[in-house]
XYZ file of C-alpha atoms in Angstrom:
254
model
C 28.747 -38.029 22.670
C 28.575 -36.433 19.188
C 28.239 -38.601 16.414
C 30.979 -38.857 13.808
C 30.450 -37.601 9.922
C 31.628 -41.373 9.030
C 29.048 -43.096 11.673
C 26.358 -40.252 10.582
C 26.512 -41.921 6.607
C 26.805 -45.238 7.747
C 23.777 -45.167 9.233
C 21.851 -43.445 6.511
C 23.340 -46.021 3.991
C 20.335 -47.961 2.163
C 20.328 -52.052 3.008
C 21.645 -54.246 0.449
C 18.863 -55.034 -2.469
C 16.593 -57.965 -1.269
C 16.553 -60.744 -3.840
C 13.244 -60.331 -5.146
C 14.950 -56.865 -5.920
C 18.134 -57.738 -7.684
C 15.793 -59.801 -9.861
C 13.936 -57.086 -11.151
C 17.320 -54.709 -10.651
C 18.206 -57.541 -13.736
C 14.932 -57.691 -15.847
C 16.325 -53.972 -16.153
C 20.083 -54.583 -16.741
C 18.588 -56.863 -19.583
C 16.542 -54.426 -21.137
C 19.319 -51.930 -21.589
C 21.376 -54.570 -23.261
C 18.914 -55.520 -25.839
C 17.640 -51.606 -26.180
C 21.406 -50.817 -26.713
C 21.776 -54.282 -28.916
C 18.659 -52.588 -31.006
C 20.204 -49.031 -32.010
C 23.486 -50.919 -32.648
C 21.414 -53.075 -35.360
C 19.490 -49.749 -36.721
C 22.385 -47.789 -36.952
C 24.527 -46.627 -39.755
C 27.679 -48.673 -40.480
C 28.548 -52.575 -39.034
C 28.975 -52.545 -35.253
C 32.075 -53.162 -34.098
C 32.395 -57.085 -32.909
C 32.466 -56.466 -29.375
C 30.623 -53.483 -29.161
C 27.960 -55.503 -26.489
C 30.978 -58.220 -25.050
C 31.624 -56.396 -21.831
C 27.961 -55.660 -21.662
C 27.056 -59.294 -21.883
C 29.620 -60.089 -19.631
C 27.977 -58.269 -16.849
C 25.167 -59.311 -17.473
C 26.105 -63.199 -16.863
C 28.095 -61.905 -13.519
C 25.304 -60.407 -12.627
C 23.143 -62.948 -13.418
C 24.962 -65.415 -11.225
C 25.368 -63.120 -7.993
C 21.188 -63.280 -8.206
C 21.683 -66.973 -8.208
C 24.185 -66.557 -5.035
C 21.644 -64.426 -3.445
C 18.645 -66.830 -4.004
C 20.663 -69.878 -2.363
C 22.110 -67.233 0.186
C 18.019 -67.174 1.846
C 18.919 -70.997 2.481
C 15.188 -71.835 1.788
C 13.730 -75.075 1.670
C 14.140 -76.543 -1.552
C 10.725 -76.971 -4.035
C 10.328 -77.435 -7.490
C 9.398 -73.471 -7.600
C 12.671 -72.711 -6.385
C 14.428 -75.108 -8.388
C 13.082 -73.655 -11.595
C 13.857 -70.088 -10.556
C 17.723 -71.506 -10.183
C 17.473 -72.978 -13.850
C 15.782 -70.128 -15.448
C 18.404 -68.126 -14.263
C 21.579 -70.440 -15.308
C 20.125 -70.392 -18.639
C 20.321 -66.756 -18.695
C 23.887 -66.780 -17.805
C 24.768 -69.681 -20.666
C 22.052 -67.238 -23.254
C 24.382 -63.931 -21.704
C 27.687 -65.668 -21.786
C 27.049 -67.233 -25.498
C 25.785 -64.037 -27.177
C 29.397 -62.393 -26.754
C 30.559 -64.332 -29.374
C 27.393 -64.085 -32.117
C 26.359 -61.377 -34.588
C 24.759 -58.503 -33.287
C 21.201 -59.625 -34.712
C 21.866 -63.251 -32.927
C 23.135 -62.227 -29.607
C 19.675 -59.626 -29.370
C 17.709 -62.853 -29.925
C 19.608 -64.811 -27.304
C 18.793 -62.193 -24.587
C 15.330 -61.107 -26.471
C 13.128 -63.089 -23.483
C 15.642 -61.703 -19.987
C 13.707 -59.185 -18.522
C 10.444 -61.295 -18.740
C 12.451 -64.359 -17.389
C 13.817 -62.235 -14.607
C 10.431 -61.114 -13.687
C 8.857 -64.364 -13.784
C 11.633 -65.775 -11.433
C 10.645 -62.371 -9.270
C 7.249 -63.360 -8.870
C 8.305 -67.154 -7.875
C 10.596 -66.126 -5.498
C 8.802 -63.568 -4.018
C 5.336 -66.024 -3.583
C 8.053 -68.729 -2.212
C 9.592 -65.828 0.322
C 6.566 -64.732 2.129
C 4.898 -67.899 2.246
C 7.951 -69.651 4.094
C 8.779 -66.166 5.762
C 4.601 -64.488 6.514
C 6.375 -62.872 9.373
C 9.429 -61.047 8.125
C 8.284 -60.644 4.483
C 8.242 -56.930 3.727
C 4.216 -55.413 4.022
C 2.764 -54.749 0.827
C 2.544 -51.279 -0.421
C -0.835 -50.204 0.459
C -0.501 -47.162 -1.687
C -0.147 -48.504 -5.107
C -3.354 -49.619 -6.859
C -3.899 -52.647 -9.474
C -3.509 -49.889 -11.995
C -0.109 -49.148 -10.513
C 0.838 -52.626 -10.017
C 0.556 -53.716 -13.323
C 1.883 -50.636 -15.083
C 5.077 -51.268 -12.506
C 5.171 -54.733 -13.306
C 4.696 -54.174 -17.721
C 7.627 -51.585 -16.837
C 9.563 -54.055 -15.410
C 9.176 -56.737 -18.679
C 10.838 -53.824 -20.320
C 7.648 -53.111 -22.278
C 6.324 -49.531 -22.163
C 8.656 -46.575 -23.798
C 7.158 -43.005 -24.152
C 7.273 -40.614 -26.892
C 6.279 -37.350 -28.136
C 4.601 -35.991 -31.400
C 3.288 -32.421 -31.954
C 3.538 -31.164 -28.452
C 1.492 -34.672 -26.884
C 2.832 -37.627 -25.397
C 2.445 -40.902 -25.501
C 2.990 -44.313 -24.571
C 3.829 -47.646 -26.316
C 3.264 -50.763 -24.601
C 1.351 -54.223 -24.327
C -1.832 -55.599 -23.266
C -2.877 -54.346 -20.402
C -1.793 -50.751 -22.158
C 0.162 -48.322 -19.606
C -1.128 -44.833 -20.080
C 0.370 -42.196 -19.661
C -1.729 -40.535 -17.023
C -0.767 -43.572 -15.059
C 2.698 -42.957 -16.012
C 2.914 -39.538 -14.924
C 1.006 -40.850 -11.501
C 3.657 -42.968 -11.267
C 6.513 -40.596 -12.182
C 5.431 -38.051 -9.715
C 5.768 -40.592 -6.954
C 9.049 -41.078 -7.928
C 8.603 -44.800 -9.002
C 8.930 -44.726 -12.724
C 11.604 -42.579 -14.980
C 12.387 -41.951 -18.493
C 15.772 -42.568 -20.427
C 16.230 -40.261 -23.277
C 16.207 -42.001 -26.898
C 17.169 -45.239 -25.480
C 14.644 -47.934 -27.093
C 14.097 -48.572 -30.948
C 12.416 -45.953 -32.751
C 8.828 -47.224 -33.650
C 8.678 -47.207 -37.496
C 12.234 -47.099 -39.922
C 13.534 -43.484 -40.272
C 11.974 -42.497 -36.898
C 13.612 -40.852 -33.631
C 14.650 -43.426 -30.957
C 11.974 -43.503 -27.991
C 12.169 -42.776 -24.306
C 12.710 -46.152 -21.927
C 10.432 -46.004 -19.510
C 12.232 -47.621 -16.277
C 11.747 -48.443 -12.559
C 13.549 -46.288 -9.689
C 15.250 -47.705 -6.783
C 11.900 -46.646 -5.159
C 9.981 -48.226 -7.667
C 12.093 -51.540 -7.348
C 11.479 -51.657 -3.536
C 7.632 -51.049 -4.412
C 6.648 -53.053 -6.979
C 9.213 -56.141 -5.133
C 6.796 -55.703 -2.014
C 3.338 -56.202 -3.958
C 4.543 -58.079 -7.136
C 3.359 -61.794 -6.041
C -0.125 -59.813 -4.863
C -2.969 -62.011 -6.206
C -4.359 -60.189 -9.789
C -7.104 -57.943 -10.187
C -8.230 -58.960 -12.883
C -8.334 -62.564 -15.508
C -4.854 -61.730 -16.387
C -2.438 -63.345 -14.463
C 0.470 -61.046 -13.477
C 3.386 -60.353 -16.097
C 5.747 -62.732 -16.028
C 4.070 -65.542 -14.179
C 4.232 -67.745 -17.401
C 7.332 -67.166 -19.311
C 7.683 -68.602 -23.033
C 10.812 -71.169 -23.434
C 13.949 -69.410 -23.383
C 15.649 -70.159 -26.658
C 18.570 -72.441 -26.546
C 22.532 -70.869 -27.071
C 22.923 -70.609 -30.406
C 18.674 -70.571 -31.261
C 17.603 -67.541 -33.360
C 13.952 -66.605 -32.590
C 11.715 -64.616 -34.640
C 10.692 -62.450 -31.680
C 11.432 -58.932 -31.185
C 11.100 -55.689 -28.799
């Protein structure tokens, strides 16, 4: 019997994102708000009011499906899992409250997302193949600590790229991303670059190049991202700072 066109693509449809994935699907969602929240504040004239309201509002939808998703794994209820719930509420009352602030107030609401996201990433991902050793997806034996980290700083929404006299470069955090290991990581198709998305780096100059996760690099990095550290440094994310309350201003920035 020959197989239909229909029953040919739905078989070669992808599976739904795991959890662990639309978590760091979101740290990325966030950082495209606030990199979008940032031009708005650099750029010539007032922003219109709701120039980031429907933006925000996805964000806190989206938000919550992650939420539905978590409790959807019906796993045993810890204190780990509990917090991951509440981080993730807050981010929907921090998404759902910046809608109606200034643009400078409603970046600072959203300011520590991506990291939060992450952070709830790594807990639920620890949680998952502990409870689940069996059916949790094999680590990605191809991607080393290098890799791992430079995935996981990409992730926080901290590493943009840039170019100056025919060079290019990288701007990031401690540990620093390179950008021979973000070419490596490119040509594997697990990291990409969007245009003049971020800030520019100093007042006057051209915007920089977001460095993001693929779909592949989401499925990677979700597969090794609760892998013990190579290093001192504790993975990204494992430690969040306080999300500031609705309404809080903090002095931080991207």
């Amino acid at each position: 019997m020959t197989e239909s066109p229909v029953d040919a693509l739905l078989f070669e449809m992808a599976p739904p994102p795991t959890p662990v994935e639309r978590l760091l699907q979101l740290a990325d969602q966030y950082t495209q708000h606030n990199d979008a929240l940032d031009l708005l504040l650099h750029a010539a004239g007032a922003p219109l009011p709701d120039a980031y309201a429907a933006s925000a509002h996805r964000l806190a939808s989206a938000t919550g499906a992650a939420i539905k998703a978590i409790q959807g794994e019906r796993l045993y209820e810890s204190e780990e899992l509990s917090e991951v719930v509440m981080r993730l509420r807050q981010l929907v009352i921090l998404a759902a409250a910046s809608i109606d602030l200034n643009t400078r107030s409603a970046r600072e609401l959203t300011a520590l997302a991506p990291e939060a996201a992450v952070a709830s990433a790594v807990t639920l991902a620890s949680e998952t193949r502990r409870r689940r050793s069996a059916t949790a997806p094999a680590p990605d034996g191809q991607l080393g600590a290098a890799h791992r980290t430079a995935l996981a700083e990409i992730a926080c929404g901290h590493v943009t790229a840039s170019s100056s006299l025919g060079r290019e470069f990288t701007r990031s955090r401690e540990p620093k991303v390179l950008m021979s290991t973000l070419r490596a990581l490119e040509s594997k198709g697990l990291a990409e670059r969007t245009t003049g998305s971020a800030r520019a780096a100093y007042v006057g100059g051209p915007p920089l190049d977001r460095v993001r996760l693929t779909s592949a690099g989401v499925t990677a990095l979700a597969s090794v991202i609760d892998a013990p550290p190579a290093g001192p440094r504790t993975a990204p994310g494992t430690t969040p700072r306080p999300l500031p309350a609705a309404g809080q201003a903090t002095t931080r920035s991207r």
